[in-house]
Amino acid sequence: MKPSESTWNMAVVKDCGACPIQRQAICSRCASDELNILDQMKSYRTYSKGEMITYTGAPVSHVGTLVSGVASISQGLEDGRRQIMGILLPSDFIGRPGARVAQYDITASSEVTMCRFEINAFEKLLATSPALGPRLLEMTMDELDAAREWMLLLGRKSAREKIATLLFMIAMKNKSLSGSDANEALDFTLPLTRETLADYLGLTIETVSRQFSALRKDGVIHVQGQRHITIPDLRRLLVEAGDDYSGSVLP
Amino acid sequence: MKPSESTWNMAVVKDCGACPIQRQAICSRCASDELNILDQMKSYRTYSKGEMITYTGAPVSHVGTLVSGVASISQGLEDGRRQIMGILLPSDFIGRPGARVAQYDITASSEVTMCRFEINAFEKLLATSPALGPRLLEMTMDELDAAREWMLLLGRKSAREKIATLLFMIAMKNKSLSGSDANEALDFTLPLTRETLADYLGLTIETVSRQFSALRKDGVIHVQGQRHITIPDLRRLLVEAGDDYSGSVLP
DNA sequence: CGATGTATTGAGTCGCATCAACCCTAGTGG
DNA sequence: CCACTAGGGTTGATGCGACTCAATACATCG
């Protein structure tokens, strides 16, 4: 099994007690009584690769948690330009309580499974639950922090720095998920196409491709096949990312 | 009194009952008993223009609401590049409950007054209040939406579109605040220097200046003095912003 | 095997950054 | 009162980085 599959596409478990993402998701703070209620409310739905989960202006009937797969939040100008505002990974929450109309397009980048709640029922529970609200607030603030960090990248970083930053972040996420050792070489499979990458980084596919080649020639990354990346020296990659002093402390 | 002063720099009222921003702030949903507690807890502090309210890595002792003035949330790369991630206006909340270290630099763009709460006391109240949490969640989600909209601007819009978008947003904000009529010419005074504008839009001051001149020559805006802007045709400006179909419905 | 989606690479162009000169206004002190 | 200075703003010349257009390679799938 390839790294990407083990990390981003784990098997879906339909029993809350055994759910692999329960500890990170919206329900992570719920006591067993609330978990039971959610268990009763939930329904699963699977979206195929490329399918739109929702789109700007669409009526919203459900909110929920992404259980497996990768999806992207995006918005476009009508001349075709498109910007991805966020990548959704397992345990991320989709939907805004209080909103009955979707603000963005959400597209499945791979096959995606969601654990969904009907929005009215969810809001009702949210209003009374002592655990749901604070957790949702925390997750929303994390997303806000991530969005703001991305604004620095979009507004001020060069193409090379953008690619390096993204690779660094994916490498770190992988490292923490797989709990691998500190300084060994990291490798992973990108779950994103060049086009998705480009839309995420505010670049074109050609520029993304060129920068990948450049980083490969300079030995910052190694590439096997189309998507499989090896990072020989994480520190080197961090320097290329531009903000070497940054928050993420390497030993 | 100039428009900018009336809009962004209203007099500070230290009585909650008469506070002009109470209906938009974190405390807007509080019943009178909670309002009394907040009233007891609060302390005001004023920052002079240019002063840093907090900076990345600084210990956090207070959270609170911006009562008057304008401030900016920003982050920089050490070579001097800087990106503003958000503009803080009266009623905006500053600080993240749960965080004891500041994530960003926050700088007063004008003289700023804050209504502050000691962070431990505030968190304690937040945990029990039925009104504070939901309101904070709502405000955070609004900020997230704004941040994501800005990502589209930073990643995909041209310099001209960026300027037009910003002017449009300020004009709309002003229009709703002053409750002026639908299609009359709008005018306002920019509360931001060219440098702040540039850092906000991910541009240089020279480019900002050039685009202002271009929009002026094309009759999209009129400029009196340094900062005073008149918009003869809001619809025209919206077209220049690139996303003419957008959410903001003009009649 | 062609067909389609995805990726790489090259040549040419354009938008924005950079470097630099100059203007305007407000504030300061002789 | 006026020269001086400093901060903010405008405008011009030039270069570079990223986009555009275009051709080719590679991969996957029916």
Coordinates of C-alpha atoms (C1' of nucleotides) in Angstrom, one line a residue:
Chain A
M1 CA 0.0 0.0 0.0
K2 CA 1.3 3.4 -1.0
P3 CA 1.9 6.1 1.7
S4 CA -0.8 8.3 0.3
E5 CA -3.4 5.6 0.6
S6 CA -2.5 4.7 4.1
T7 CA -2.4 8.3 5.2
W8 CA -5.3 10.0 3.3
N9 CA -7.5 7.2 2.4
M10 CA -7.9 4.9 5.4
A11 CA -10.7 2.5 5.4
V12 CA -14.1 3.9 6.5
V13 CA -15.3 2.5 9.8
K14 CA -18.9 3.1 10.4
D15 CA -18.8 2.4 14.1
C16 CA -18.1 5.7 16.0
G17 CA -16.2 3.8 18.7
A18 CA -13.7 2.5 16.2
C19 CA -13.7 5.6 14.0
P20 CA -10.0 6.4 13.3
I21 CA -10.6 10.1 13.1
Q22 CA -12.9 10.5 16.0
R23 CA -10.2 12.0 18.2
Q24 CA -9.6 14.9 15.8
A25 CA -13.1 15.5 14.5
I26 CA -16.0 17.8 15.6
C27 CA -17.2 15.0 17.9
S28 CA -13.9 14.6 19.7
R29 CA -15.0 16.2 22.9
C30 CA -18.4 14.6 23.1
A31 CA -19.3 12.4 26.0
S32 CA -20.8 9.1 25.3
D33 CA -24.4 10.3 25.5
E34 CA -23.8 12.9 22.9
L35 CA -21.9 10.5 20.8
N36 CA -24.9 8.2 20.8
I37 CA -27.1 11.0 19.6
L38 CA -24.7 11.8 16.8
D39 CA -24.4 8.1 16.0
Q40 CA -28.1 8.0 15.5
M41 CA -28.2 11.2 13.3
K42 CA -25.3 10.4 11.1
S43 CA -25.4 9.1 7.5
Y44 CA -22.5 8.3 5.2
R45 CA -22.2 9.4 1.7
T46 CA -19.5 8.8 -0.8
Y47 CA -18.5 11.1 -3.7
S48 CA -16.5 9.9 -6.7
K49 CA -13.3 11.6 -7.8
G50 CA -14.0 15.0 -9.5
E51 CA -17.5 15.2 -8.2
M52 CA -18.7 18.4 -6.6
I53 CA -19.8 18.0 -3.0
T54 CA -21.4 21.4 -3.1
Y55 CA -21.1 24.6 -5.0
T56 CA -21.5 28.4 -4.5
G57 CA -25.1 29.2 -4.1
A58 CA -26.3 25.7 -3.6
P59 CA -28.9 25.0 -0.9
V60 CA -27.3 23.2 2.1
S61 CA -29.1 20.2 3.6
H62 CA -26.2 18.6 5.5
V63 CA -23.0 19.4 7.3
G64 CA -20.5 16.9 8.3
T65 CA -17.0 15.4 8.6
L66 CA -14.8 14.3 5.8
V67 CA -13.9 10.7 6.8
S68 CA -11.7 9.6 3.9
G69 CA -10.2 11.1 0.8
V70 CA -9.2 14.6 -0.2
A71 CA -11.4 17.5 -1.2
S72 CA -10.7 21.2 -2.0
I73 CA -12.5 24.4 -1.2
S74 CA -12.4 26.8 -4.2
Q75 CA -13.8 29.8 -5.9
G76 CA -13.5 31.0 -9.4
L77 CA -13.7 34.1 -11.6
E78 CA -15.9 33.5 -14.6
D79 CA -13.0 33.7 -17.1
G80 CA -11.7 30.4 -15.7
R81 CA -9.3 31.6 -13.2
R82 CA -9.7 29.6 -10.0
Q83 CA -8.2 29.7 -6.5
I84 CA -8.3 26.9 -4.0
M85 CA -8.8 28.3 -0.5
G86 CA -8.3 25.1 1.4
I87 CA -7.6 21.4 1.2
L88 CA -9.9 19.2 3.2
L89 CA -8.4 16.1 4.7
P90 CA -10.0 13.4 7.0
S91 CA -11.4 14.8 10.2
D92 CA -12.1 18.3 8.6
F93 CA -15.6 19.7 9.0
I94 CA -17.6 20.8 6.0
G95 CA -20.4 23.3 6.3
R96 CA -21.3 26.4 8.2
P97 CA -24.0 26.1 10.9
G98 CA -26.4 29.0 10.3
A99 CA -25.8 29.1 6.6
R100 CA -28.4 27.6 4.3
V101 CA -26.5 28.5 1.1
A102 CA -23.0 27.3 0.3
Q103 CA -20.3 30.0 0.0
Y104 CA -17.8 28.0 -2.0
D105 CA -17.3 25.1 -4.4
I106 CA -16.2 22.0 -2.7
T107 CA -14.8 19.3 -5.0
A108 CA -13.7 15.8 -4.3
S109 CA -10.0 15.4 -5.4
S110 CA -10.2 11.7 -4.8
E111 CA -13.0 9.4 -3.8
V112 CA -14.4 11.0 -0.7
T113 CA -16.6 9.7 2.1
M114 CA -18.4 12.0 4.5
C115 CA -20.1 11.4 7.8
R116 CA -23.1 13.7 7.5
F117 CA -25.7 15.3 9.7
E118 CA -28.9 17.0 8.7
I119 CA -28.3 20.6 9.2
N120 CA -31.3 21.5 11.3
A121 CA -30.8 18.6 13.7
F122 CA -27.1 19.4 14.0
E123 CA -27.8 23.1 14.8
K124 CA -30.3 22.1 17.4
L125 CA -27.7 19.8 19.0
L126 CA -25.0 22.5 18.7
A127 CA -27.1 24.9 20.6
T128 CA -27.4 22.7 23.7
S129 CA -24.2 20.6 23.6
P130 CA -21.3 21.7 25.8
A131 CA -18.8 20.0 23.7
L132 CA -19.7 20.6 20.0
G133 CA -19.5 24.4 20.0
P134 CA -16.1 24.8 21.6
R135 CA -14.6 22.2 19.4
L136 CA -16.1 23.8 16.3
L137 CA -14.8 27.2 17.4
E138 CA -11.3 25.7 17.8
M139 CA -11.4 24.0 14.4
T140 CA -12.6 27.2 12.8
M141 CA -9.8 29.2 14.4
D142 CA -7.3 26.7 13.2
E143 CA -8.7 27.1 9.7
L144 CA -8.5 30.8 10.0
D145 CA -4.8 30.6 11.1
A146 CA -4.1 28.3 8.1
A147 CA -5.9 30.7 5.7
R148 CA -3.9 33.6 7.0
E149 CA -0.6 31.8 6.7
W150 CA -1.6 31.0 3.1
M151 CA -2.3 34.7 2.4
L152 CA 1.4 35.4 3.1
L153 CA 2.3 32.7 0.7
L154 CA -0.1 33.9 -2.0
G155 CA 0.7 37.6 -1.7
R156 CA 4.4 37.6 -1.1
K157 CA 6.2 34.3 -2.0
S158 CA 7.9 33.4 -5.2
A159 CA 6.9 30.4 -7.2
R160 CA 9.8 28.4 -5.9
E161 CA 9.1 29.3 -2.3
K162 CA 5.4 28.4 -2.8
I163 CA 6.2 24.9 -4.0
A164 CA 8.8 24.4 -1.2
T165 CA 6.3 25.6 1.4
L166 CA 3.6 23.3 0.3
L167 CA 5.9 20.3 0.1
F168 CA 7.3 21.1 3.6
M169 CA 3.8 21.3 5.0
I170 CA 2.7 18.0 3.5
A171 CA 5.9 16.4 4.7
M172 CA 5.4 17.7 8.2
K173 CA 1.8 16.6 8.3
N174 CA 2.8 13.1 7.1
K175 CA 5.6 12.9 9.6
S176 CA 3.3 13.7 12.5
L177 CA 0.7 11.3 11.2
S178 CA 3.0 8.4 10.6
G179 CA 5.1 9.2 13.7
S180 CA 8.3 8.6 11.8
D181 CA 11.6 9.5 13.2
A182 CA 13.0 13.0 13.3
N183 CA 15.7 13.2 10.7
E184 CA 15.3 10.3 8.4
A185 CA 14.4 10.9 4.8
L186 CA 10.8 11.6 4.3
D187 CA 8.8 10.4 1.4
F188 CA 5.1 10.6 0.4
T189 CA 2.8 10.6 -2.6
L190 CA 1.2 13.8 -3.5
P191 CA -2.6 13.4 -3.5
L192 CA -2.9 16.4 -5.9
T193 CA -2.6 16.9 -9.7
R194 CA -0.5 19.7 -11.1
E195 CA -3.6 21.6 -11.8
T196 CA -4.8 21.4 -8.2
L197 CA -1.4 22.4 -7.0
A198 CA -1.4 25.4 -9.4
D199 CA -4.9 26.5 -8.2
Y200 CA -3.9 26.1 -4.6
L201 CA -0.6 28.1 -5.0
G202 CA -1.9 30.8 -7.3
L203 CA 0.3 29.6 -10.2
T204 CA -0.1 28.0 -13.6
I205 CA 0.5 24.3 -14.2
E206 CA 3.5 25.1 -16.3
T207 CA 5.2 27.1 -13.6
V208 CA 4.5 24.4 -11.1
S209 CA 6.0 21.8 -13.4
R210 CA 9.1 24.0 -14.0
Q211 CA 9.7 24.6 -10.3
F212 CA 9.4 20.9 -9.5
S213 CA 12.0 20.3 -12.2
A214 CA 14.2 23.0 -10.8
L215 CA 14.0 21.7 -7.2
R216 CA 14.7 18.2 -8.5
K217 CA 17.8 19.4 -10.4
D218 CA 19.0 21.2 -7.3
G219 CA 18.7 18.1 -5.2
V220 CA 16.1 19.6 -2.8
I221 CA 13.7 16.8 -3.7
H222 CA 13.8 13.5 -5.4
V223 CA 10.9 12.5 -7.7
Q224 CA 9.9 8.9 -8.5
G225 CA 7.2 8.5 -11.1
Q226 CA 4.7 11.3 -11.3
R227 CA 3.7 12.0 -7.8
H228 CA 6.1 10.2 -5.4
I229 CA 8.4 12.6 -3.6
T230 CA 11.3 12.0 -1.4
I231 CA 12.8 14.8 0.8
P232 CA 16.4 14.1 1.6
D233 CA 16.9 17.1 3.9
L234 CA 13.9 18.7 5.5
R235 CA 15.9 21.6 6.8
R236 CA 17.0 22.4 3.3
L237 CA 13.4 22.4 2.1
L238 CA 12.5 24.8 4.9
V239 CA 15.1 27.2 3.8
E240 CA 13.8 27.1 0.3
A241 CA 10.3 27.9 1.7
G242 CA 11.5 31.4 2.6
D243 CA 10.5 31.5 6.3
D244 CA 13.2 29.5 7.9
Y245 CA 12.8 31.0 11.3
S246 CA 9.1 30.0 11.2
G247 CA 6.9 28.5 13.9
S248 CA 7.6 24.9 13.1
V249 CA 10.7 24.1 15.2
L250 CA 13.0 21.5 13.8
P251 CA 15.5 20.0 16.3
Chain B
M1 CA -15.9 66.2 10.2
K2 CA -14.5 64.0 7.4
P3 CA -16.1 60.8 6.4
S4 CA -13.3 58.6 7.6
E5 CA -13.5 60.1 11.0
S6 CA -17.2 59.7 11.4
T7 CA -17.0 56.2 10.2
W8 CA -13.9 54.7 11.6
N9 CA -13.1 56.9 14.5
M10 CA -16.2 57.5 16.5
A11 CA -16.0 58.8 20.0
V12 CA -15.3 56.2 22.6
V13 CA -18.2 55.7 25.0
K14 CA -17.2 54.0 28.2
D15 CA -20.7 53.0 29.2
C16 CA -21.7 49.7 27.7
G17 CA -25.3 50.7 27.4
A18 CA -24.4 53.6 25.1
C19 CA -21.5 51.8 23.3
P20 CA -22.0 52.4 19.6
I21 CA -20.6 49.1 18.6
Q22 CA -22.2 47.0 21.2
R23 CA -24.6 45.5 18.7
Q24 CA -21.9 44.2 16.5
A25 CA -19.3 43.2 19.0
I26 CA -18.6 39.9 20.9
C27 CA -21.0 41.1 23.6
S28 CA -23.9 41.7 21.3
R29 CA -25.9 38.7 22.4
C30 CA -25.3 39.0 26.1
A31 CA -28.1 39.4 28.4
S32 CA -27.9 42.2 31.0
D33 CA -26.4 40.0 33.7
E34 CA -23.5 39.0 31.5
L35 CA -23.1 42.5 30.2
N36 CA -22.7 43.6 33.8
I37 CA -19.9 41.0 34.4
L38 CA -18.1 42.1 31.2
D39 CA -18.6 45.7 32.3
Q40 CA -16.8 45.0 35.5
M41 CA -14.0 43.1 33.8
K42 CA -13.3 45.5 31.0
S43 CA -10.5 48.0 30.8
Y44 CA -9.7 50.5 28.1
R45 CA -6.4 51.0 26.5
T46 CA -5.3 53.4 23.7
Y47 CA -2.5 52.8 21.3
S48 CA -1.0 55.6 19.2
K49 CA -0.7 55.5 15.5
G50 CA 2.0 53.1 14.3
E51 CA 2.2 51.3 17.7
M52 CA 2.3 47.5 17.8
I53 CA -0.6 46.2 19.8
T54 CA 1.0 42.7 19.8
Y55 CA 3.5 40.8 17.8
T56 CA 4.3 37.2 16.8
G57 CA 5.5 35.3 19.7
A58 CA 4.5 37.8 22.4
P59 CA 2.8 36.6 25.5
V60 CA -0.9 37.4 25.6
S61 CA -2.5 38.9 28.7
H62 CA -5.7 40.3 27.2
V63 CA -8.2 39.8 24.5
G64 CA -10.8 42.4 23.5
T65 CA -12.7 44.5 21.1
L66 CA -11.4 47.2 18.9
V67 CA -13.6 50.2 19.8
S68 CA -12.2 52.9 17.6
G69 CA -9.5 53.3 15.0
V70 CA -8.0 51.0 12.4
A71 CA -5.5 48.2 13.0
S72 CA -3.9 45.6 10.8
I73 CA -3.0 41.9 11.2
S74 CA 0.2 41.1 9.4
Q75 CA 3.1 38.8 9.1
G76 CA 6.5 39.2 7.5
L77 CA 9.4 37.3 5.9
E78 CA 12.7 38.4 7.4
D79 CA 13.8 40.0 4.2
G80 CA 11.3 42.7 4.7
R81 CA 8.4 41.4 2.6
R82 CA 5.2 41.8 4.6
Q83 CA 1.6 40.7 4.1
I84 CA -1.4 42.1 5.8
M85 CA -3.9 39.3 6.5
G86 CA -6.7 41.4 7.8
I87 CA -7.9 44.9 8.6
L88 CA -9.4 45.4 12.0
L89 CA -12.2 47.9 12.3
P90 CA -14.4 48.9 15.3
S91 CA -16.3 45.9 16.8
D92 CA -13.7 43.4 15.6
F93 CA -12.4 41.0 18.2
I94 CA -8.7 40.7 18.9
G95 CA -7.1 37.6 20.4
R96 CA -7.6 33.9 20.4
P97 CA -9.0 32.3 23.5
G98 CA -6.9 29.3 24.4
A99 CA -3.7 30.8 22.9
R100 CA -1.2 32.4 25.3
V101 CA 1.2 33.4 22.5
A102 CA 0.3 35.8 19.7
Q103 CA 0.3 34.3 16.2
Y104 CA 0.6 37.6 14.3
D105 CA 1.7 41.2 14.4
I106 CA -1.1 43.6 15.1
T107 CA -0.3 47.3 14.4
A108 CA -2.4 50.4 15.0
S109 CA -2.9 52.2 11.6
S110 CA -4.4 55.1 13.4
E111 CA -5.0 55.9 17.1
V112 CA -6.7 52.8 18.4
T113 CA -8.8 52.2 21.5
M114 CA -9.5 48.7 22.7
C115 CA -12.0 47.4 25.3
R116 CA -10.0 44.7 26.9
F117 CA -10.6 41.6 29.1
E118 CA -8.0 39.7 31.0
I119 CA -7.6 36.5 29.1
N120 CA -8.1 34.0 32.0
A121 CA -11.2 35.7 33.2
F122 CA -12.6 35.9 29.7
E123 CA -12.0 32.2 29.0
K124 CA -13.7 31.3 32.2
L125 CA -16.7 33.4 31.3
L126 CA -16.6 32.0 27.7
A127 CA -16.9 28.5 29.1
T128 CA -20.2 29.2 30.9
S129 CA -21.8 31.9 28.9
P130 CA -24.5 30.8 26.5
A131 CA -24.1 34.0 24.4
L132 CA -20.4 34.6 24.1
G133 CA -19.3 31.3 22.4
P134 CA -21.8 31.3 19.6
R135 CA -21.1 35.0 18.8
L136 CA -17.4 34.4 18.8
L137 CA -17.9 31.4 16.5
E138 CA -20.0 33.5 14.2
M139 CA -17.4 36.3 14.1
T140 CA -14.6 33.8 13.5
M141 CA -16.5 32.2 10.6
D142 CA -17.1 35.7 9.1
E143 CA -13.4 36.3 9.3
L144 CA -12.7 33.0 7.7
D145 CA -15.0 33.8 4.9
A146 CA -13.3 37.2 4.4
A147 CA -9.9 35.6 4.5
R148 CA -10.9 33.1 1.9
E149 CA -12.3 35.8 -0.4
W150 CA -9.0 37.6 0.0
M151 CA -7.1 34.5 -1.0
L152 CA -8.9 34.6 -4.4
L153 CA -7.8 38.2 -4.7
L154 CA -4.2 37.6 -3.7
G155 CA -3.8 34.5 -5.8
R156 CA -5.6 35.3 -9.0
K157 CA -6.4 39.0 -9.5
S158 CA -4.4 41.6 -11.4
A159 CA -3.2 44.7 -9.7
R160 CA -6.0 46.8 -11.2
E161 CA -8.6 44.3 -10.1
K162 CA -7.1 44.2 -6.6
I163 CA -7.4 48.0 -6.2
A164 CA -10.9 48.0 -7.6
T165 CA -12.0 45.2 -5.3
L166 CA -10.6 47.0 -2.3
L167 CA -12.2 50.3 -3.2
F168 CA -15.5 48.5 -3.9
M169 CA -15.5 46.7 -0.5
I170 CA -14.7 49.9 1.4
A171 CA -17.4 51.8 -0.5
M172 CA -20.0 49.1 0.3
K173 CA -19.0 49.0 3.9
N174 CA -19.3 52.8 4.1
K175 CA -22.6 52.7 2.3
S176 CA -24.1 50.3 4.7
L177 CA -22.8 52.1 7.7
S178 CA -23.9 55.5 6.7
G179 CA -27.1 54.1 5.2
S180 CA -26.8 56.3 2.1
D181 CA -29.1 55.9 -0.8
A182 CA -28.6 53.2 -3.4
N183 CA -27.2 54.8 -6.5
E184 CA -25.9 58.2 -5.5
A185 CA -22.2 58.9 -5.9
L186 CA -20.2 57.5 -3.0
D187 CA -17.3 59.2 -1.4
F188 CA -15.0 58.3 1.5
T189 CA -11.5 58.9 2.8
L190 CA -9.1 56.0 2.7
P191 CA -7.9 55.3 6.2
L192 CA -4.8 53.6 4.8
T193 CA -1.5 54.8 3.5
R194 CA -0.2 53.5 0.1
E195 CA 2.2 51.2 2.0
T196 CA -0.5 49.6 4.0
L197 CA -2.6 49.2 0.8
A198 CA 0.4 47.6 -0.9
D199 CA 1.0 45.2 2.0
Y200 CA -2.7 44.4 2.1
L201 CA -3.0 43.7 -1.6
G202 CA 0.3 41.9 -2.1
L203 CA 1.7 44.7 -4.3
T204 CA 4.3 47.4 -4.1
I205 CA 3.6 51.0 -3.3
E206 CA 4.6 52.0 -6.8
T207 CA 2.1 49.6 -8.4
V208 CA -0.6 50.8 -6.1
S209 CA 0.1 54.4 -7.1
R210 CA 0.1 53.6 -10.8
Q211 CA -3.2 51.8 -10.7
F212 CA -4.8 54.6 -8.7
S213 CA -3.7 57.0 -11.5
A214 CA -4.9 54.6 -14.2
L215 CA -8.3 54.2 -12.6
R216 CA -8.5 58.0 -12.2
K217 CA -7.6 58.6 -15.8
D218 CA -10.2 56.1 -16.9
G219 CA -12.8 57.9 -14.8
V220 CA -13.6 54.9 -12.6
I221 CA -12.7 57.0 -9.5
H222 CA -12.2 60.6 -8.7
V223 CA -9.5 61.6 -6.3
Q224 CA -9.4 64.8 -4.2
G225 CA -6.2 65.4 -2.3
Q226 CA -4.3 62.4 -1.2
R227 CA -6.9 60.1 0.2
H228 CA -10.4 61.3 -0.6
I229 CA -12.1 59.1 -3.2
T230 CA -15.3 59.5 -5.0
I231 CA -17.0 56.7 -6.9
P232 CA -19.2 58.0 -9.6
D233 CA -20.5 54.6 -10.7
L234 CA -20.3 51.7 -8.3
R235 CA -21.4 49.2 -10.9
R236 CA -18.5 50.3 -13.1
L237 CA -16.1 49.7 -10.2
L238 CA -17.6 46.3 -9.6
V239 CA -16.8 45.3 -13.2
E240 CA -13.3 46.4 -12.8
A241 CA -13.0 44.2 -9.7
G242 CA -13.3 41.2 -11.9
D243 CA -16.1 39.3 -10.2
D244 CA -19.1 41.2 -11.4
Y245 CA -21.5 38.4 -10.8
S246 CA -20.4 38.3 -7.2
G247 CA -22.4 37.9 -4.0
S248 CA -22.9 41.6 -3.4
V249 CA -26.2 42.2 -5.1
L250 CA -26.6 45.6 -6.6
P251 CA -30.1 46.6 -7.7
Chain C
dC1 C1' -4.4 0.3 -30.4
dG2 C1' -6.1 5.1 -30.4
dA3 C1' -8.1 8.3 -27.1
dT4 C1' -8.0 11.2 -23.3
dG5 C1' -6.2 13.3 -19.3
dT6 C1' -1.8 14.7 -17.2
dA7 C1' 3.0 16.4 -17.3
dT8 C1' 7.1 18.4 -19.2
dT9 C1' 9.7 21.7 -21.8
dG10 C1' 10.6 25.7 -25.0
dA11 C1' 10.0 30.4 -27.0
dG12 C1' 8.0 34.8 -26.6
dT13 C1' 5.4 38.3 -24.1
dC14 C1' 3.7 41.1 -20.4
dG15 C1' 2.8 42.5 -15.7
dC16 C1' 4.7 43.8 -11.8
dA17 C1' 9.0 44.6 -9.0
dT18 C1' 13.0 47.3 -8.7
dC19 C1' 15.8 51.2 -8.8
dA20 C1' 15.7 56.0 -9.0
dA21 C1' 14.3 60.8 -9.4
dC22 C1' 11.2 64.1 -8.2
dC23 C1' 6.9 66.4 -6.0
dC24 C1' 3.9 67.6 -2.3
dT25 C1' 2.5 68.5 2.3
dA26 C1' 3.1 69.1 7.2
dG27 C1' 5.9 69.8 10.9
dT28 C1' 10.1 72.0 13.0
dG29 C1' 13.3 75.2 14.5
dG30 C1' 16.2 79.1 13.6
Chain D
dC1 C1' 8.2 84.0 8.6
dC2 C1' 10.8 81.0 6.0
dA3 C1' 14.3 77.5 5.1
dC4 C1' 14.8 72.8 6.2
dT5 C1' 13.6 68.2 6.8
dA6 C1' 11.0 63.9 6.7
dG7 C1' 7.3 61.1 5.3
dG8 C1' 4.2 60.0 1.9
dG9 C1' 3.1 60.0 -3.0
dT10 C1' 3.9 60.1 -8.1
dT11 C1' 6.2 59.0 -12.3
dG12 C1' 9.8 57.0 -15.4
dA13 C1' 13.3 53.4 -17.1
dT14 C1' 14.6 48.8 -16.8
dG15 C1' 14.8 43.8 -15.7
dC16 C1' 13.0 39.6 -14.1
dG17 C1' 9.6 36.2 -13.0
dA18 C1' 5.6 34.2 -14.2
dC19 C1' 2.0 33.7 -17.8
dT20 C1' 0.7 32.4 -22.5
dC21 C1' 0.9 29.8 -26.5
dA22 C1' 2.5 25.7 -28.4
dA23 C1' 4.7 21.3 -29.2
dT24 C1' 5.8 16.9 -27.3
dA25 C1' 6.0 13.0 -23.9
dC26 C1' 3.9 10.0 -20.8
dA27 C1' 0.1 7.4 -18.5
dT28 C1' -4.2 5.3 -18.0
dC29 C1' -8.2 3.2 -19.8
dG30 C1' -11.5 1.5 -22.8

